[in-house]
Short mmCIF file of C-alpha atoms in Angstrom, two decimals:
data_model
loop_
_atom_site.label_atom_id
_atom_site.label_comp_id
_atom_site.label_asym_id
_atom_site.label_seq_id
_atom_site.Cartn_x
_atom_site.Cartn_y
_atom_site.Cartn_z
CA UNK A 432 0.00 0.00 0.00
CA UNK A 433 1.37 3.46 -0.88
CA UNK A 434 2.69 5.67 1.88
CA UNK A 435 1.51 9.16 2.69
CA UNK A 436 3.24 11.96 0.83
CA UNK A 437 2.82 14.59 3.56
CA UNK A 438 1.72 15.10 7.14
CA UNK A 439 -1.38 17.11 6.21
CA UNK A 440 -2.75 14.28 4.07
CA UNK A 441 -2.69 11.48 6.59
CA UNK A 442 -1.81 7.84 6.04
CA UNK A 443 -5.40 6.92 6.87
CA UNK A 444 -6.69 9.29 4.19
CA UNK A 445 -4.35 7.80 1.58
CA UNK A 446 -5.36 4.30 2.63
CA UNK A 447 -9.00 5.20 2.04
CA UNK A 448 -8.23 6.61 -1.40
CA UNK A 449 -6.25 3.48 -2.25
CA UNK A 450 -9.11 1.20 -1.16
CA UNK A 451 -11.53 3.26 -3.21
CA UNK A 452 -9.40 2.72 -6.30
CA UNK A 453 -9.12 -1.01 -5.69
CA UNK A 454 -12.86 -1.35 -5.09
CA UNK A 455 -14.01 0.88 -7.93
CA UNK A 456 -15.77 3.18 -5.49
CA UNK A 457 -18.22 5.75 -6.82
CA UNK A 458 -17.11 9.30 -7.55
CA UNK A 459 -18.73 11.61 -5.00
CA UNK A 460 -18.12 15.34 -5.08
CA UNK A 461 -18.26 17.25 -1.82
CA UNK A 462 -18.66 21.06 -1.70
CA UNK A 463 -16.00 23.32 -0.34
CA UNK A 464 -16.94 24.21 3.26
CA UNK A 465 -17.18 27.91 4.12
CA UNK A 466 -13.86 29.39 5.20
CA UNK A 467 -14.04 31.50 8.34
CA UNK A 468 -11.72 34.33 9.32
CA UNK A 469 -10.62 32.32 12.33
CA UNK A 470 -7.26 30.62 11.76
CA UNK A 471 -8.33 27.42 13.53
CA UNK A 472 -11.69 27.32 11.76
CA UNK A 473 -9.96 27.84 8.42
CA UNK A 474 -7.52 25.03 9.17
CA UNK A 475 -10.36 22.68 10.15
CA UNK A 476 -12.34 23.59 7.04
CA UNK A 477 -9.35 22.96 4.80
CA UNK A 478 -8.72 19.58 6.40
CA UNK A 479 -12.37 18.63 5.91
CA UNK A 480 -12.27 19.79 2.28
CA UNK A 481 -9.22 17.62 1.56
CA UNK A 482 -10.67 14.56 3.32
CA UNK A 483 -14.05 14.82 1.58
CA UNK A 484 -12.60 15.17 -1.92
CA UNK A 485 -9.38 13.16 -1.68
CA UNK A 486 -10.69 9.84 -3.02
CA UNK A 487 -12.45 11.35 -6.03
CA UNK A 488 -9.50 13.53 -7.05
CA UNK A 489 -6.99 10.72 -6.52
CA UNK A 490 -9.04 8.38 -8.75
CA UNK A 491 -9.44 11.01 -11.47
CA UNK A 492 -5.73 11.80 -11.56
CA UNK A 493 -4.71 8.15 -11.32
CA UNK A 494 -6.87 7.25 -14.29
CA UNK A 495 -5.22 10.02 -16.31
CA UNK A 496 -1.57 9.39 -15.39
CA UNK A 497 -1.79 5.65 -14.71
CA UNK A 498 0.74 5.55 -11.86
CA UNK A 499 -0.10 5.44 -8.16
CA UNK A 500 2.96 7.33 -6.87
CA UNK A 501 2.57 10.06 -9.48
CA UNK A 502 -1.16 10.28 -8.74
CA UNK A 503 -0.46 10.77 -5.03
CA UNK A 504 2.03 13.56 -5.69
CA UNK A 505 -0.28 15.25 -8.19
CA UNK A 506 -3.27 14.93 -5.84
CA UNK A 507 -1.35 16.73 -3.14
CA UNK A 508 -0.27 19.38 -5.67
CA UNK A 509 -3.91 19.81 -6.72
CA UNK A 510 -5.09 20.51 -3.18
CA UNK A 511 -2.24 22.93 -2.54
CA UNK A 512 -3.22 24.86 -5.68
CA UNK A 513 -6.91 24.77 -4.77
CA UNK A 514 -6.37 26.07 -1.25
CA UNK A 515 -4.06 28.80 -2.53
CA UNK A 516 -6.69 29.86 -5.09
CA UNK A 517 -9.81 29.50 -2.94
CA UNK A 518 -10.53 33.22 -3.24
CA UNK A 519 -11.15 32.64 -6.98
CA UNK A 520 -14.11 30.36 -6.24
CA UNK A 521 -17.26 32.47 -6.37
CA UNK A 522 -19.89 29.71 -6.06
CA UNK A 523 -19.29 27.13 -3.31
CA UNK A 524 -21.78 24.73 -4.91
CA UNK A 525 -19.46 24.44 -7.91
CA UNK A 526 -16.40 23.61 -5.81
CA UNK A 527 -16.32 19.99 -6.98
CA UNK A 528 -16.23 20.95 -10.66
CA UNK A 529 -13.71 23.72 -9.95
CA UNK A 530 -11.45 21.27 -8.10
CA UNK A 531 -11.77 18.72 -10.92
CA UNK A 532 -10.56 21.29 -13.44
CA UNK A 533 -7.50 22.01 -11.30
CA UNK A 534 -6.83 18.27 -10.96
CA UNK A 535 -7.21 17.62 -14.68
CA UNK A 536 -4.94 20.55 -15.56
CA UNK A 537 -2.33 19.37 -13.07
CA UNK A 538 -2.37 15.81 -14.43
CA UNK A 539 -2.35 16.88 -18.09
CA UNK A 540 0.51 19.33 -17.51
CA UNK A 541 2.46 16.53 -15.84
CA UNK A 542 1.96 14.22 -18.82
CA UNK A 543 3.03 16.95 -21.22
CA UNK A 544 6.16 17.72 -19.23
CA UNK A 545 7.21 14.10 -18.79
CA UNK A 546 5.72 12.54 -21.94
CA UNK A 547 4.39 9.67 -19.81
CA UNK A 548 1.79 7.75 -21.76
CA UNK A 549 1.69 4.45 -19.86
CA UNK A 550 -1.42 3.19 -18.09
CA UNK A 551 -1.36 0.51 -15.41
CA UNK A 552 -4.14 -1.04 -13.36
CA UNK A 553 -4.36 -0.55 -9.60
CA UNK A 554 -6.36 -3.76 -9.22
CA UNK A 555 -9.02 -5.79 -10.98
CA UNK A 556 -12.41 -4.30 -10.23
CA UNK A 557 -15.40 -6.34 -9.10
CA UNK A 558 -17.61 -7.99 -11.74
CA UNK A 559 -21.20 -7.03 -12.29
CA UNK A 560 -23.93 -7.87 -14.80
CA UNK A 561 -24.24 -5.25 -17.52
CA UNK A 562 -27.50 -3.36 -17.56
CA UNK A 563 -29.65 -2.67 -20.60
CA UNK A 564 -29.01 1.09 -20.34
CA UNK A 565 -28.77 3.04 -23.58
CA UNK A 566 -25.18 4.11 -22.82
CA UNK A 567 -23.69 1.33 -20.63
CA UNK A 568 -20.18 2.77 -20.74
CA UNK A 569 -21.38 6.10 -19.33
CA UNK A 570 -23.47 4.33 -16.68
CA UNK A 571 -20.39 2.36 -15.73
CA UNK A 572 -18.21 5.45 -15.50
CA UNK A 573 -20.70 7.16 -13.21
CA UNK A 574 -20.18 4.39 -10.70
CA UNK A 575 -23.55 2.68 -11.21
CA UNK A 576 -21.88 -0.37 -12.77
CA UNK A 577 -18.36 -1.46 -11.84
CA UNK A 578 -17.64 -3.87 -14.70
CA UNK A 579 -13.87 -3.94 -15.23
CA UNK A 580 -13.53 -0.16 -15.32
CA UNK A 581 -9.76 -0.05 -15.40
CA UNK A 582 -9.65 -2.85 -17.96
CA UNK A 583 -11.93 -0.87 -20.25
CA UNK A 584 -9.93 2.33 -19.80
CA UNK A 585 -6.75 0.44 -20.62
CA UNK A 586 -8.10 -0.30 -24.11
CA UNK A 587 -8.20 3.43 -24.92
CA UNK A 588 -5.45 5.72 -26.10
CA UNK A 589 -4.26 8.34 -23.63
CA UNK A 590 -6.22 11.09 -25.40
CA UNK A 591 -9.40 8.99 -25.63
CA UNK A 592 -9.17 8.06 -21.95
CA UNK A 593 -8.62 11.65 -20.91
CA UNK A 594 -11.52 12.96 -23.00
CA UNK A 595 -13.89 10.26 -21.72
CA UNK A 596 -12.98 10.81 -18.06
CA UNK A 597 -13.35 14.58 -18.26
CA UNK A 598 -16.60 14.47 -20.23
CA UNK A 599 -18.46 11.46 -18.80
CA UNK A 600 -17.05 11.19 -15.27
CA UNK A 601 -16.46 14.82 -14.40
CA UNK A 602 -19.38 16.17 -16.50
CA UNK A 603 -17.12 18.78 -18.07
CA UNK A 604 -18.66 20.57 -21.08
CA UNK A 605 -17.11 19.53 -24.39
CA UNK A 606 -15.70 23.00 -25.00
CA UNK A 607 -13.92 22.90 -21.63
CA UNK A 608 -12.53 19.45 -22.42
CA UNK A 609 -11.19 20.85 -25.71
CA UNK A 610 -9.58 23.73 -23.83
CA UNK A 611 -8.06 21.40 -21.23
CA UNK A 612 -6.66 19.10 -23.91
CA UNK A 613 -5.55 21.95 -26.18
CA UNK A 614 -7.39 20.64 -29.23
CA UNK A 615 -10.46 21.43 -31.32
CA UNK A 616 -14.05 20.53 -30.45
CA UNK A 617 -14.12 18.21 -33.46
CA UNK A 618 -11.08 16.35 -32.14
CA UNK A 619 -12.63 16.03 -28.67
CA UNK A 620 -15.88 14.68 -30.13
CA UNK A 621 -13.87 12.18 -32.16
CA UNK A 622 -11.91 11.04 -29.09
CA UNK A 623 -15.10 10.65 -27.04
CA UNK A 624 -16.94 8.81 -29.81
CA UNK A 625 -14.03 6.42 -30.36
CA UNK A 626 -13.67 5.86 -26.61
CA UNK A 627 -17.36 5.03 -26.19
CA UNK A 628 -17.27 2.60 -29.12
CA UNK A 629 -14.23 0.82 -27.66
CA UNK A 630 -15.81 0.77 -24.21
CA UNK A 631 -19.05 -0.67 -25.59
CA UNK A 632 -17.15 -3.40 -27.41
CA UNK A 633 -15.16 -4.18 -24.27
CA UNK A 634 -18.34 -4.53 -22.21
CA UNK A 635 -20.18 -6.52 -24.87
CA UNK A 636 -17.29 -8.98 -25.08
CA UNK A 637 -17.82 -9.66 -21.37
CA UNK A 638 -21.60 -9.83 -21.45
CA UNK A 639 -22.81 -13.17 -20.01
CA UNK A 640 -24.02 -15.49 -22.76
#
């Protein structure tokens, strides 16, 4: 099990994020708690904010960079940036989406700097019967079906995986995804369409006969 990267993100918090990745736990976004003028209250609120969002951000970054140690470092970097920029957040109800954008930018910048394209699985996720939903791959990504999520993501190219995660998991508008990935809307739509086709084929190949 990975070790904590800092004292302010505790070993217990990292252990929870690790278990969430191994179990395919649902993505749950928690709002940023109000920050008081009191130093102690602000410290408590920041700790709560990190603890409530740690698992989701760790999983998002991990599934972009594909390496646990890198994901831990980048998760910590994401929270440092978010807490430094908290004055930029005007609507507390949108804190989850705002934090996801910071996380995605941090992970994408890391990949660009290091040209790391590899993707590795944390662990095999639990099996489940596929539903008859119209878009089973999107249902799966939203945490409602945990049918070999990492295995399906591993069939995608880095760009396809990134586009699918940002659009279908983080609910990012397509134009924002294009901005994050530094490409055109047409390219993003192509990546997402290709990713969904590959995901559908992956799931159908594992559908019980």
